[in-house]
């Protein structure tokens, strides 16, 4: 933890000066805050004299003023620093984890006064939300998700959402890369196209505390292997084949029945029946096609 000794600062008595001591005592990654211990110490630079009396010491820390009464028992002596003010405060950081914090003080006292003096101190940066990236891919093929951790102690949970389908890829991993194979079943989430949009979400944790979540959108191609299978039966509705043993051109009328099996739940976009060079789109069962 960092610490600073500010000063020495002057007063209206050339022999009385003061330091402001600033110490980082703790940080909260989850709350994005730093706790500071502040003391203001006065001392004399000449020996053989002591200063005592009553008054008030004022101290500004970050954006807040604090005050502390001074009694005659608090004697300002040569060389040895006398603490006239002490305070522990918690200071928030910005969203990116940084903070320049003003610390200053002045005194109004029976025997000594001063102007408000101090400066900004740059607090230790608090590691914030990690980032991640992922390429476009193909359903059924592994792709690499890369994680940039802002702290070695962070863990990360990855999830996906594709249409109405969702799931967890990994839970609270410390890895900086994760291989994930988007399942072929996601093809059902886009019945009319050759790609499916997938939203990946990463949640970062410091211990059990969530630091927040971020998302990236990728697109995964539906491979050609995701295709329905089908079978069909042919029936001569004129029963010509009962007479001749097979359909006869210009006499028979053929009924075609198609039975299809969906691929990974992906619906069939259309049917087309082709007989003897003629196409009949949009039907899966004919009522009798001239042969």
Tab-separated table of C-alpha atoms in Angstrom:
chain	number	residue	atom	x	y	z
A	1	UNK	CA	0.000	0.000	0.000
A	2	UNK	CA	1.291	3.448	-0.910
A	3	UNK	CA	1.967	6.260	1.523
A	4	UNK	CA	2.915	9.922	1.202
A	5	UNK	CA	4.388	12.607	3.465
A	6	UNK	CA	3.167	16.005	2.254
A	7	UNK	CA	4.930	19.192	3.245
A	8	UNK	CA	6.483	20.667	5.253
A	9	UNK	CA	3.947	23.485	5.076
A	10	UNK	CA	4.438	26.919	6.622
A	11	UNK	CA	2.330	28.773	9.193
A	12	UNK	CA	2.286	32.397	10.301
A	13	UNK	CA	4.950	31.393	12.846
A	14	UNK	CA	8.214	30.781	11.046
A	15	UNK	CA	9.193	28.125	13.598
A	16	UNK	CA	6.010	26.070	13.399
A	17	UNK	CA	5.399	23.798	10.443
A	18	UNK	CA	3.276	20.757	9.628
A	19	UNK	CA	3.221	17.588	7.577
A	20	UNK	CA	0.217	15.707	6.180
A	21	UNK	CA	0.695	11.939	6.257
A	22	UNK	CA	-1.412	9.873	3.825
A	23	UNK	CA	-1.459	6.059	3.929
A	24	UNK	CA	-3.457	3.603	1.858
A	25	UNK	CA	-4.714	1.046	4.369
A	26	UNK	CA	-6.876	-1.114	2.093
A	27	UNK	CA	-8.617	-1.325	-1.259
A	28	UNK	CA	-11.889	-2.933	-2.315
A	29	UNK	CA	-11.888	-4.280	-5.850
A	30	UNK	CA	-15.601	-5.061	-5.615
A	31	UNK	CA	-16.537	-1.547	-4.456
A	32	UNK	CA	-13.793	0.230	-6.447
A	33	UNK	CA	-12.652	2.204	-3.388
A	34	UNK	CA	-9.516	2.931	-1.356
A	35	UNK	CA	-9.468	3.474	2.406
A	36	UNK	CA	-7.004	6.157	3.534
A	37	UNK	CA	-5.564	7.028	6.918
A	38	UNK	CA	-4.784	10.766	7.197
A	39	UNK	CA	-2.853	12.502	9.993
A	40	UNK	CA	-1.772	16.137	10.247
A	41	UNK	CA	1.287	16.623	12.482
A	42	UNK	CA	2.713	19.931	13.734
A	43	UNK	CA	6.213	20.542	15.102
A	44	UNK	CA	8.624	23.348	15.989
A	45	UNK	CA	11.941	23.888	14.241
A	46	UNK	CA	13.586	25.727	17.168
A	47	UNK	CA	14.448	24.167	20.496
A	48	UNK	CA	13.608	25.530	23.937
A	49	UNK	CA	10.039	26.512	23.065
A	50	UNK	CA	6.618	24.876	23.167
A	51	UNK	CA	3.272	26.021	21.771
A	52	UNK	CA	-0.090	25.160	23.245
A	53	UNK	CA	-3.594	26.528	23.204
A	54	UNK	CA	-6.938	25.691	21.636
A	55	UNK	CA	-8.317	25.902	18.145
A	56	UNK	CA	-9.504	23.857	15.180
A	57	UNK	CA	-7.730	22.022	12.414
A	58	UNK	CA	-9.530	21.678	9.069
A	59	UNK	CA	-8.649	18.993	6.547
A	60	UNK	CA	-10.034	18.416	3.066
A	61	UNK	CA	-9.842	14.843	1.774
A	62	UNK	CA	-11.053	14.200	-1.781
A	63	UNK	CA	-14.206	16.348	-1.886
A	64	UNK	CA	-15.123	16.575	1.810
A	65	UNK	CA	-14.029	18.908	4.616
A	66	UNK	CA	-13.384	17.510	8.091
A	67	UNK	CA	-12.501	19.346	11.297
A	68	UNK	CA	-11.007	18.407	14.621
A	69	UNK	CA	-10.832	20.453	17.818
A	70	UNK	CA	-7.425	21.153	19.376
A	71	UNK	CA	-7.000	21.406	23.160
A	72	UNK	CA	-4.248	22.934	25.249
A	73	UNK	CA	-3.011	19.457	26.129
A	74	UNK	CA	-1.793	19.034	22.556
A	75	UNK	CA	1.575	20.732	22.770
A	76	UNK	CA	3.634	21.575	19.672
A	77	UNK	CA	7.234	20.729	20.546
A	78	UNK	CA	10.646	20.919	18.939
A	79	UNK	CA	11.344	18.207	16.292
A	80	UNK	CA	8.779	15.673	17.573
A	81	UNK	CA	5.590	15.757	15.514
A	82	UNK	CA	2.322	16.245	17.406
A	83	UNK	CA	-0.782	14.823	15.731
A	84	UNK	CA	-3.520	17.457	15.697
A	85	UNK	CA	-5.790	15.658	13.251
A	86	UNK	CA	-6.416	12.023	12.311
A	87	UNK	CA	-9.090	10.498	10.102
A	88	UNK	CA	-9.834	7.317	8.159
A	89	UNK	CA	-11.897	7.806	5.008
A	90	UNK	CA	-12.960	5.719	2.022
A	91	UNK	CA	-12.486	7.315	-1.403
A	92	UNK	CA	-14.222	6.151	-4.605
A	93	UNK	CA	-12.301	5.556	-7.817
A	94	UNK	CA	-13.411	6.309	-11.349
A	95	UNK	CA	-14.881	3.602	-13.566
A	96	UNK	CA	-11.423	2.733	-14.913
A	97	UNK	CA	-10.041	2.289	-11.388
A	98	UNK	CA	-7.938	5.459	-11.054
A	99	UNK	CA	-8.172	8.345	-8.601
A	100	UNK	CA	-6.214	11.539	-7.992
A	101	UNK	CA	-7.185	12.528	-4.459
A	102	UNK	CA	-6.735	16.007	-2.962
A	103	UNK	CA	-5.477	16.138	0.619
A	104	UNK	CA	-4.987	19.533	2.264
A	105	UNK	CA	-5.264	21.206	5.680
A	106	UNK	CA	-5.129	24.485	7.579
A	107	UNK	CA	-5.234	25.536	11.239
A	108	UNK	CA	-6.977	28.240	13.256
A	109	UNK	CA	-5.346	28.332	16.689
A	110	UNK	CA	-4.655	30.651	19.602
A	111	UNK	CA	-0.954	30.898	18.727
A	112	UNK	CA	-0.683	29.766	15.104
A	113	UNK	CA	-2.669	29.896	11.864
A	114	UNK	CA	-2.054	28.788	8.298
A	115	UNK	CA	-3.444	28.886	4.819
A	116	UNK	CA	-5.057	25.866	3.207
A	117	UNK	CA	-2.152	23.841	1.787
A	118	UNK	CA	-1.909	20.385	0.261
A	119	UNK	CA	-1.736	18.553	-3.041
A	120	UNK	CA	-3.161	15.719	-5.102
A	121	UNK	CA	-1.908	12.185	-4.533
A	122	UNK	CA	-2.407	9.455	-7.134
A	123	UNK	CA	-3.872	6.419	-5.429
A	124	UNK	CA	-2.965	2.905	-6.481
A	125	UNK	CA	-5.037	1.940	-9.506
A	126	UNK	CA	-7.689	-0.680	-8.764
A	127	UNK	CA	-7.926	-3.396	-11.452
A	128	UNK	CA	-11.278	-3.203	-13.191
A	129	UNK	CA	-13.379	-5.174	-15.624
A	130	UNK	CA	-11.554	-7.686	-17.802
A	131	UNK	CA	-12.094	-7.781	-21.554
A	132	UNK	CA	-12.481	-10.635	-24.022
A	133	UNK	CA	-12.783	-11.333	-27.733
A	134	UNK	CA	-13.923	-14.160	-29.982
A	135	UNK	CA	-13.845	-14.741	-33.754
A	136	UNK	CA	-16.685	-15.771	-36.004
A	137	UNK	CA	-16.862	-19.515	-36.463
A	138	UNK	CA	-18.749	-22.557	-37.683
A	139	UNK	CA	-21.231	-24.638	-35.734
A	140	UNK	CA	-19.648	-27.898	-34.626
A	141	UNK	CA	-16.073	-26.526	-34.876
A	142	UNK	CA	-14.022	-25.215	-31.960
A	143	UNK	CA	-13.250	-21.505	-31.708
A	144	UNK	CA	-10.939	-19.705	-29.271
A	145	UNK	CA	-12.256	-17.130	-26.797
A	146	UNK	CA	-9.428	-14.890	-25.511
A	147	UNK	CA	-9.655	-13.223	-22.079
A	148	UNK	CA	-7.566	-10.246	-20.950
A	149	UNK	CA	-7.476	-10.288	-17.156
A	150	UNK	CA	-6.879	-7.033	-15.259
A	151	UNK	CA	-5.763	-9.030	-12.223
A	152	UNK	CA	-4.318	-12.524	-11.837
A	153	UNK	CA	-6.839	-13.144	-9.051
A	154	UNK	CA	-9.889	-12.549	-11.249
A	155	UNK	CA	-12.054	-15.433	-12.460
A	156	UNK	CA	-14.480	-15.359	-15.369
A	157	UNK	CA	-17.724	-17.055	-16.337
A	158	UNK	CA	-18.660	-17.287	-20.026
A	159	UNK	CA	-22.191	-17.871	-21.322
A	160	UNK	CA	-23.849	-17.822	-24.751
A	161	UNK	CA	-27.261	-16.915	-26.121
A	162	UNK	CA	-28.525	-17.713	-29.597
A	163	UNK	CA	-32.177	-17.003	-30.252
A	164	UNK	CA	-34.117	-18.901	-27.610
A	165	UNK	CA	-31.146	-21.174	-26.821
A	166	UNK	CA	-28.607	-20.368	-24.106
A	167	UNK	CA	-26.009	-22.076	-21.965
A	168	UNK	CA	-22.818	-21.812	-19.910
A	169	UNK	CA	-19.456	-22.285	-21.584
A	170	UNK	CA	-17.247	-22.196	-18.465
A	171	UNK	CA	-17.690	-21.131	-14.840
A	172	UNK	CA	-15.195	-18.993	-12.902
A	173	UNK	CA	-12.153	-19.982	-14.893
A	174	UNK	CA	-8.692	-18.483	-14.386
A	175	UNK	CA	-7.687	-19.330	-17.965
A	176	UNK	CA	-6.841	-16.577	-20.421
A	177	UNK	CA	-8.229	-18.571	-23.362
A	178	UNK	CA	-11.131	-20.972	-23.668
A	179	UNK	CA	-11.871	-23.319	-26.582
A	180	UNK	CA	-15.595	-23.633	-27.242
A	181	UNK	CA	-17.460	-25.639	-29.841
A	182	UNK	CA	-20.824	-24.016	-30.648
A	183	UNK	CA	-23.305	-26.909	-30.847
A	184	UNK	CA	-24.848	-27.924	-34.152
A	185	UNK	CA	-28.264	-27.714	-32.514
A	186	UNK	CA	-28.043	-23.913	-32.764
A	187	UNK	CA	-28.810	-24.287	-36.485
A	188	UNK	CA	-32.473	-24.445	-35.466
A	189	UNK	CA	-32.271	-20.781	-34.380
A	190	UNK	CA	-32.056	-19.566	-37.979
A	191	UNK	CA	-34.431	-21.557	-40.194
A	192	UNK	CA	-33.993	-19.374	-43.280
A	193	UNK	CA	-30.289	-18.551	-43.388
A	194	UNK	CA	-26.805	-20.059	-43.427
A	195	UNK	CA	-25.493	-18.291	-40.298
A	196	UNK	CA	-26.640	-17.877	-36.705
A	197	UNK	CA	-25.886	-14.806	-34.538
A	198	UNK	CA	-24.525	-15.656	-31.075
A	199	UNK	CA	-24.029	-13.305	-28.118
A	200	UNK	CA	-21.207	-14.257	-25.766
A	201	UNK	CA	-21.223	-12.734	-22.266
A	202	UNK	CA	-18.366	-12.674	-19.774
A	203	UNK	CA	-18.836	-11.949	-16.053
A	204	UNK	CA	-15.689	-11.136	-14.045
A	205	UNK	CA	-15.317	-11.977	-10.369
A	206	UNK	CA	-12.975	-10.925	-7.597
A	207	UNK	CA	-13.492	-13.752	-5.152
A	208	UNK	CA	-17.257	-14.088	-4.839
A	209	UNK	CA	-17.917	-10.462	-5.845
A	210	UNK	CA	-19.071	-9.761	-9.390
A	211	UNK	CA	-17.263	-6.883	-11.106
A	212	UNK	CA	-19.766	-6.695	-13.955
A	213	UNK	CA	-20.387	-8.218	-17.355
A	214	UNK	CA	-19.623	-7.441	-20.984
A	215	UNK	CA	-20.770	-9.023	-24.249
A	216	UNK	CA	-19.564	-9.556	-27.809
A	217	UNK	CA	-21.565	-10.665	-30.835
A	218	UNK	CA	-20.270	-13.257	-33.259
A	219	UNK	CA	-21.690	-15.114	-36.251
A	220	UNK	CA	-21.341	-18.842	-36.824
A	221	UNK	CA	-21.904	-20.512	-40.171
A	222	UNK	CA	-24.219	-23.492	-40.431
A	223	UNK	CA	-22.135	-26.252	-42.069
A	224	UNK	CA	-23.346	-28.064	-45.163
A	225	UNK	CA	-23.592	-31.241	-43.114
A	226	UNK	CA	-26.633	-29.784	-41.363
A	227	UNK	CA	-29.155	-30.914	-43.959
A	228	UNK	CA	-32.348	-32.960	-43.696
A	229	UNK	CA	-32.539	-36.519	-44.914
A	230	UNK	CA	-35.509	-37.735	-46.906
A	231	UNK	CA	-37.103	-40.761	-48.466
A	232	UNK	CA	-40.001	-41.081	-50.861
A	233	UNK	CA	-42.534	-43.560	-52.142
A	234	UNK	CA	-44.115	-43.678	-55.567
A	235	UNK	CA	-47.638	-44.925	-56.182
A	236	UNK	CA	-49.387	-45.341	-59.538
A	237	UNK	CA	-52.815	-43.912	-58.750
A	238	UNK	CA	-54.212	-45.301	-62.044
A	239	UNK	CA	-53.078	-48.825	-61.041
A	240	UNK	CA	-51.481	-49.287	-64.462
A	241	UNK	CA	-48.566	-51.020	-62.823
A	242	UNK	CA	-50.988	-53.744	-61.642
A	243	UNK	CA	-51.622	-54.592	-65.281
A	244	UNK	CA	-48.194	-54.142	-66.804
A	245	UNK	CA	-46.016	-54.659	-63.738
A	246	UNK	CA	-44.716	-51.070	-63.807
A	247	UNK	CA	-45.981	-47.546	-64.569
A	248	UNK	CA	-46.534	-46.807	-68.241
A	249	UNK	CA	-45.683	-43.446	-69.722
A	250	UNK	CA	-48.683	-41.419	-70.907
A	251	UNK	CA	-51.020	-43.742	-69.007
A	252	UNK	CA	-49.908	-43.718	-65.380
A	253	UNK	CA	-50.318	-40.923	-62.872
A	254	UNK	CA	-47.681	-41.012	-60.114
A	255	UNK	CA	-48.331	-40.006	-56.522
A	256	UNK	CA	-45.119	-39.001	-54.705
A	257	UNK	CA	-44.921	-39.031	-50.887
A	258	UNK	CA	-41.816	-37.478	-49.274
A	259	UNK	CA	-40.777	-38.283	-45.682
A	260	UNK	CA	-38.115	-35.918	-44.299
A	261	UNK	CA	-36.076	-35.986	-41.085
A	262	UNK	CA	-35.002	-32.611	-39.710
A	263	UNK	CA	-31.325	-31.893	-39.075
A	264	UNK	CA	-30.644	-30.710	-35.483
A	265	UNK	CA	-34.125	-29.260	-35.286
A	266	UNK	CA	-33.572	-26.910	-38.200
A	267	UNK	CA	-36.848	-26.659	-40.147
A	268	UNK	CA	-37.076	-27.476	-43.834
A	269	UNK	CA	-37.380	-24.350	-45.939
A	270	UNK	CA	-39.019	-25.900	-48.998
A	271	UNK	CA	-39.757	-29.073	-50.938
A	272	UNK	CA	-39.382	-29.630	-54.668
A	273	UNK	CA	-40.414	-32.790	-56.471
A	274	UNK	CA	-38.928	-33.494	-59.893
A	275	UNK	CA	-40.332	-36.271	-62.083
A	276	UNK	CA	-39.380	-36.992	-65.662
A	277	UNK	CA	-37.679	-33.603	-66.007
A	278	UNK	CA	-40.597	-31.592	-64.630
A	279	UNK	CA	-40.260	-29.690	-61.321
A	280	UNK	CA	-43.077	-29.327	-58.819
A	281	UNK	CA	-41.850	-26.904	-56.110
A	282	UNK	CA	-43.515	-26.320	-52.770
A	283	UNK	CA	-45.166	-29.722	-52.334
A	284	UNK	CA	-44.203	-32.760	-50.295
A	285	UNK	CA	-47.034	-34.968	-51.504
A	286	UNK	CA	-48.489	-35.023	-54.999
A	287	UNK	CA	-52.023	-36.076	-55.799
A	288	UNK	CA	-50.971	-37.588	-59.067
A	289	UNK	CA	-48.424	-36.351	-61.578
A	290	UNK	CA	-48.787	-37.436	-65.185
A	291	UNK	CA	-46.117	-39.912	-66.206
